[in-house]
Amino acid sequence: MEALSIQIKVNGHSHRIQTLPNRRLLDILREDLFLTGTKEGCGIGECGACTVLLDGEAVNACLILAPQSDGREILTIEGLAEKGFLHPLQKAFIDHFAFQCGFCTPGMLMAAKALLDVNPNPSREEIRQGLAGVLCRCTGYIQIIEAVEDAARALSGIAGDSFTQRKEEAR
Amino acid sequence: MHLPAFQYKRPGTLREALELLSLSRGPVFPLAGGTDLVVQLRKKSVAQESLLVDLGNLTELRGVQLDSNGLQIGALTTHAQLAAAPLIQTEAPLLAWACARVGTPQTRARGTLGGNVVHASPAADTIPPLLVHEAILVICSPQAKRRSALDRFLLGPYRTTKRTDELLVAFSLPKLTNFRYGYQRLIRRQAVGIARIIVAVALRFEGRTICEARLACGAVTPVACRLAGVEEWLRGKEATPSLFQEAGERAGREAIARSGPRWSTPYKQPVLASLVRRALQQAGGF
Ligand SMILES: Cc1cc2nc3c(=O)[nH]c(=O)nc-3n(C[C@H](O)[C@H](O)[C@H](O)COP(=O)(O)OP(=O)(O)OC[C@H]3O[C@@H](n4cnc5c(N)ncnc54)[C@H](O)[C@@H]3O)c2cc1C
Ligand code: FES
Ligand code: FES
């Protein structure tokens, strides 16, 4: 097995990485770049804990071989907040208590981001479908769906309607 | 977690890819989206030191076109792309519905039509719609290009006629005109899961008389197949609720006759009958 060199852009930063081909994008993120926010649950595409955006699409980083990501752009949970400000999805997850143990949360947030990027105003059913690839063993999903609804409202700038904004105003 | 060792090559052209496949002395596998193959690597069901030929750079194998022969679909087109493609939605709605139901958004973003068919799971979601369309597969080796009807390509569960030096490059779907469609899929839980029963139906009417019926089922027989007996029986008959009821029952018997009775037969036979009835009603518009 020969090592090869790949070039990837992660959260806006370019990296050239030497790797054996039998490592996965998930291993590169966690072990080489120390981006441990992306989790490994099942390792076989079923749980979604490893969800990241690859050129804007939600994918399972456990099913992508490192060399398959060569030349591509990746967004992980560490790149969701901008300039120290939490993303509206992150705020909404906090406000709605949309996590307990938190293991599914990075995957949930990335799947939700991919959904809202293409569908800024999803119905409840569309949110369920968009998040269907991430399993949560704690929350029962309702708070997560409500948080995504709220974040969608906040992102499309419908003022006064969002639980998160109401809470901020009350502060 | 480390996957077993393998060799990896990412050719830039179809010709290079075919050469790599034919020159390899050990086991060799084309790699498309990897949603089946990487899982198999992990389970160590792929031999050590196999060569993986990553098709990711073969952009000529992606995309959908409509020409005088019908729909031409590149083998590397993903489920997400197919579900969203306006041409697929209008010309092959059964396929659009099926692709929208494969796994999760994450697997649809990576998984390809070619990978789904070559993997040849009895429960592969895209196969029943492709059988209804009588899809032709375009398969290349370094020496030749051959065309094969899908039903002849599938030999059994996870077995096809594809040789190791061949690549599936495209699907050709002859144009269907004036057909109406019905699709039913049963899974164990609502979100994500392998289909237990898939039914895809296309009906062509003259008035209320059925002049052509195409009916395929997946996950109930070892290989997904058309139910020719029911199709023949429906032809020339006037569509009524009781006709569709009886067609469902006949479909249940025909499918079980093919698969042989199993522990699941008492469950599957009546459920298949209901799903066929519903798919026919959906296609018939009542
Ligand atoms: C969580 C999860 C859920 C899933 N749910 C479903 C589901 O609901 N329904 C369903 O049908 N499937 C499902 N699958 C299976 C899988 O996603 C599909 O079969 C997918 O279409 C496979 O395509 P791929 O591009 O990922 O194939 P790969 O894994 O890349 O390849 C699969 C096989 O086909 C061969 N191959 C691929 N492309 C070619 C080609 N062009 N020419 C020759 N050989 C080729 C490979 O060598 C390999 O043997 C699921 C998988 C996962 C992980
Ligand atoms: S770890 Fe990737 S889907 Fe579970
Ligand atoms: S918060 Fe624990 S798995 Fe979702």
PDB file of C-alpha atoms in Angstrom, chain B residues 162-266:
ATOM      1  CA  LYS B 162     -20.571  -8.035 -15.265  1.00  0.00           C
ATOM      2  CA  ARG B 163     -17.003  -9.303 -15.636  1.00  0.00           C
ATOM      3  CA  THR B 164     -14.226  -7.783 -13.524  1.00  0.00           C
ATOM      4  CA  ASP B 165     -12.707  -6.016 -16.539  1.00  0.00           C
ATOM      5  CA  GLU B 166     -16.021  -4.332 -17.368  1.00  0.00           C
ATOM      6  CA  LEU B 167     -17.572  -1.057 -16.304  1.00  0.00           C
ATOM      7  CA  LEU B 168     -21.227  -0.146 -16.395  1.00  0.00           C
ATOM      8  CA  VAL B 169     -21.204   3.238 -18.109  1.00  0.00           C
ATOM      9  CA  ALA B 170     -24.839   4.150 -18.778  1.00  0.00           C
ATOM     10  CA  PHE B 171     -28.498   3.213 -18.727  1.00  0.00           C
ATOM     11  CA  SER B 172     -30.758   3.688 -21.711  1.00  0.00           C
ATOM     12  CA  LEU B 173     -34.491   3.901 -20.936  1.00  0.00           C
ATOM     13  CA  PRO B 174     -36.744   3.658 -24.009  1.00  0.00           C
ATOM     14  CA  LYS B 175     -39.325   6.410 -23.904  1.00  0.00           C
ATOM     15  CA  LEU B 176     -42.719   5.415 -22.484  1.00  0.00           C
ATOM     16  CA  THR B 177     -45.644   7.443 -23.761  1.00  0.00           C
ATOM     17  CA  ASN B 178     -49.119   7.700 -22.267  1.00  0.00           C
ATOM     18  CA  PHE B 179     -48.306   5.507 -19.284  1.00  0.00           C
ATOM     19  CA  ARG B 180     -49.582   6.194 -15.782  1.00  0.00           C
ATOM     20  CA  TYR B 181     -47.557   5.105 -12.795  1.00  0.00           C
ATOM     21  CA  GLY B 182     -47.953   3.640  -9.326  1.00  0.00           C
ATOM     22  CA  TYR B 183     -45.289   2.955  -6.716  1.00  0.00           C
ATOM     23  CA  GLN B 184     -45.442   1.355  -3.271  1.00  0.00           C
ATOM     24  CA  ARG B 185     -42.610   0.628  -0.860  1.00  0.00           C
ATOM     25  CA  LEU B 186     -42.827  -1.094   2.484  1.00  0.00           C
ATOM     26  CA  ILE B 187     -40.118  -0.737   5.114  1.00  0.00           C
ATOM     27  CA  ARG B 188     -39.936  -1.785   8.738  1.00  0.00           C
ATOM     28  CA  ARG B 189     -39.568   1.706  10.147  1.00  0.00           C
ATOM     29  CA  GLN B 190     -40.576   4.941   8.553  1.00  0.00           C
ATOM     30  CA  ALA B 191     -37.291   6.835   8.454  1.00  0.00           C
ATOM     31  CA  VAL B 192     -34.581   4.692   6.936  1.00  0.00           C
ATOM     32  CA  GLY B 193     -34.410   1.059   6.122  1.00  0.00           C
ATOM     33  CA  ILE B 194     -33.989  -1.631   3.564  1.00  0.00           C
ATOM     34  CA  ALA B 195     -37.221  -2.132   1.637  1.00  0.00           C
ATOM     35  CA  ARG B 196     -39.198  -5.275   2.520  1.00  0.00           C
ATOM     36  CA  ILE B 197     -41.435  -5.006  -0.525  1.00  0.00           C
ATOM     37  CA  ILE B 198     -41.252  -2.709  -3.551  1.00  0.00           C
ATOM     38  CA  VAL B 199     -43.934  -2.521  -6.256  1.00  0.00           C
ATOM     39  CA  ALA B 200     -43.604  -0.427  -9.430  1.00  0.00           C
ATOM     40  CA  VAL B 201     -46.445  -0.295 -11.947  1.00  0.00           C
ATOM     41  CA  ALA B 202     -47.035   1.375 -15.322  1.00  0.00           C
ATOM     42  CA  LEU B 203     -50.405   1.172 -17.088  1.00  0.00           C
ATOM     43  CA  ARG B 204     -51.463   2.387 -20.520  1.00  0.00           C
ATOM     44  CA  PHE B 205     -55.182   2.884 -21.074  1.00  0.00           C
ATOM     45  CA  GLU B 206     -57.588   3.304 -23.910  1.00  0.00           C
ATOM     46  CA  GLY B 207     -60.616   4.749 -22.210  1.00  0.00           C
ATOM     47  CA  ARG B 208     -60.949   2.505 -19.167  1.00  0.00           C
ATOM     48  CA  THR B 209     -59.453  -0.518 -20.887  1.00  0.00           C
ATOM     49  CA  ILE B 210     -55.898  -1.475 -19.986  1.00  0.00           C
ATOM     50  CA  CYS B 211     -53.921  -1.971 -23.202  1.00  0.00           C
ATOM     51  CA  GLU B 212     -50.566  -2.532 -21.564  1.00  0.00           C
ATOM     52  CA  ALA B 213     -49.556  -3.336 -17.986  1.00  0.00           C
ATOM     53  CA  ARG B 214     -46.045  -3.492 -16.576  1.00  0.00           C
ATOM     54  CA  LEU B 215     -45.603  -4.652 -13.023  1.00  0.00           C
ATOM     55  CA  ALA B 216     -42.296  -5.237 -11.207  1.00  0.00           C
ATOM     56  CA  CYS B 217     -41.660  -6.233  -7.624  1.00  0.00           C
ATOM     57  CA  GLY B 218     -38.503  -6.080  -5.541  1.00  0.00           C
ATOM     58  CA  ALA B 219     -37.339  -7.625  -2.247  1.00  0.00           C
ATOM     59  CA  VAL B 220     -39.905 -10.453  -2.400  1.00  0.00           C
ATOM     60  CA  THR B 221     -38.136 -12.702  -4.909  1.00  0.00           C
ATOM     61  CA  PRO B 222     -34.384 -13.582  -4.958  1.00  0.00           C
ATOM     62  CA  VAL B 223     -34.024 -11.273  -7.957  1.00  0.00           C
ATOM     63  CA  ALA B 224     -36.388  -8.376  -8.593  1.00  0.00           C
ATOM     64  CA  CYS B 225     -38.606  -9.250 -11.564  1.00  0.00           C
ATOM     65  CA  ARG B 226     -41.608  -8.400 -13.704  1.00  0.00           C
ATOM     66  CA  LEU B 227     -44.756 -10.419 -12.999  1.00  0.00           C
ATOM     67  CA  ALA B 228     -45.555 -11.410 -16.567  1.00  0.00           C
ATOM     68  CA  GLY B 229     -48.556 -13.581 -15.661  1.00  0.00           C
ATOM     69  CA  VAL B 230     -50.444 -10.717 -14.024  1.00  0.00           C
ATOM     70  CA  GLU B 231     -49.419  -8.300 -16.784  1.00  0.00           C
ATOM     71  CA  GLU B 232     -50.863 -10.637 -19.421  1.00  0.00           C
ATOM     72  CA  TRP B 233     -54.011 -11.235 -17.388  1.00  0.00           C
ATOM     73  CA  LEU B 234     -54.649  -7.473 -17.042  1.00  0.00           C
ATOM     74  CA  ARG B 235     -54.314  -6.722 -20.736  1.00  0.00           C
ATOM     75  CA  GLY B 236     -57.561  -5.848 -22.512  1.00  0.00           C
ATOM     76  CA  LYS B 237     -59.574  -5.772 -19.276  1.00  0.00           C
ATOM     77  CA  GLU B 238     -61.541  -2.839 -17.993  1.00  0.00           C
ATOM     78  CA  ALA B 239     -60.035  -1.240 -14.893  1.00  0.00           C
ATOM     79  CA  THR B 240     -62.249  -1.637 -11.830  1.00  0.00           C
ATOM     80  CA  PRO B 241     -61.562  -1.892  -8.095  1.00  0.00           C
ATOM     81  CA  SER B 242     -62.371  -5.609  -8.143  1.00  0.00           C
ATOM     82  CA  LEU B 243     -60.029  -6.196 -11.088  1.00  0.00           C
ATOM     83  CA  PHE B 244     -57.181  -4.578  -9.169  1.00  0.00           C
ATOM     84  CA  GLN B 245     -58.087  -6.583  -6.076  1.00  0.00           C
ATOM     85  CA  GLU B 246     -57.831  -9.831  -8.016  1.00  0.00           C
ATOM     86  CA  ALA B 247     -54.640  -8.687  -9.785  1.00  0.00           C
ATOM     87  CA  GLY B 248     -53.086  -8.135  -6.347  1.00  0.00           C
ATOM     88  CA  GLU B 249     -53.978 -11.665  -5.266  1.00  0.00           C
ATOM     89  CA  ARG B 250     -52.616 -13.110  -8.490  1.00  0.00           C
ATOM     90  CA  ALA B 251     -49.403 -11.099  -8.046  1.00  0.00           C
ATOM     91  CA  GLY B 252     -48.982 -12.501  -4.530  1.00  0.00           C
ATOM     92  CA  ARG B 253     -49.335 -16.074  -5.842  1.00  0.00           C
ATOM     93  CA  GLU B 254     -47.052 -15.467  -8.831  1.00  0.00           C
ATOM     94  CA  ALA B 255     -44.268 -13.953  -6.701  1.00  0.00           C
ATOM     95  CA  ILE B 256     -44.425 -16.737  -4.110  1.00  0.00           C
ATOM     96  CA  ALA B 257     -44.375 -19.352  -6.884  1.00  0.00           C
ATOM     97  CA  ARG B 258     -41.062 -17.817  -7.997  1.00  0.00           C
ATOM     98  CA  SER B 259     -39.389 -17.465  -4.614  1.00  0.00           C
ATOM     99  CA  GLY B 260     -40.720 -20.710  -3.159  1.00  0.00           C
ATOM    100  CA  PRO B 261     -42.500 -20.717   0.215  1.00  0.00           C
ATOM    101  CA  ARG B 262     -40.457 -19.326   3.107  1.00  0.00           C
ATOM    102  CA  TRP B 263     -40.992 -18.529   6.773  1.00  0.00           C
ATOM    103  CA  SER B 264     -42.155 -15.052   5.727  1.00  0.00           C
ATOM    104  CA  THR B 265     -44.681 -16.209   3.091  1.00  0.00           C
ATOM    105  CA  PRO B 266     -47.837 -16.015   5.276  1.00  0.00           C
TER     106      PRO B 266
END
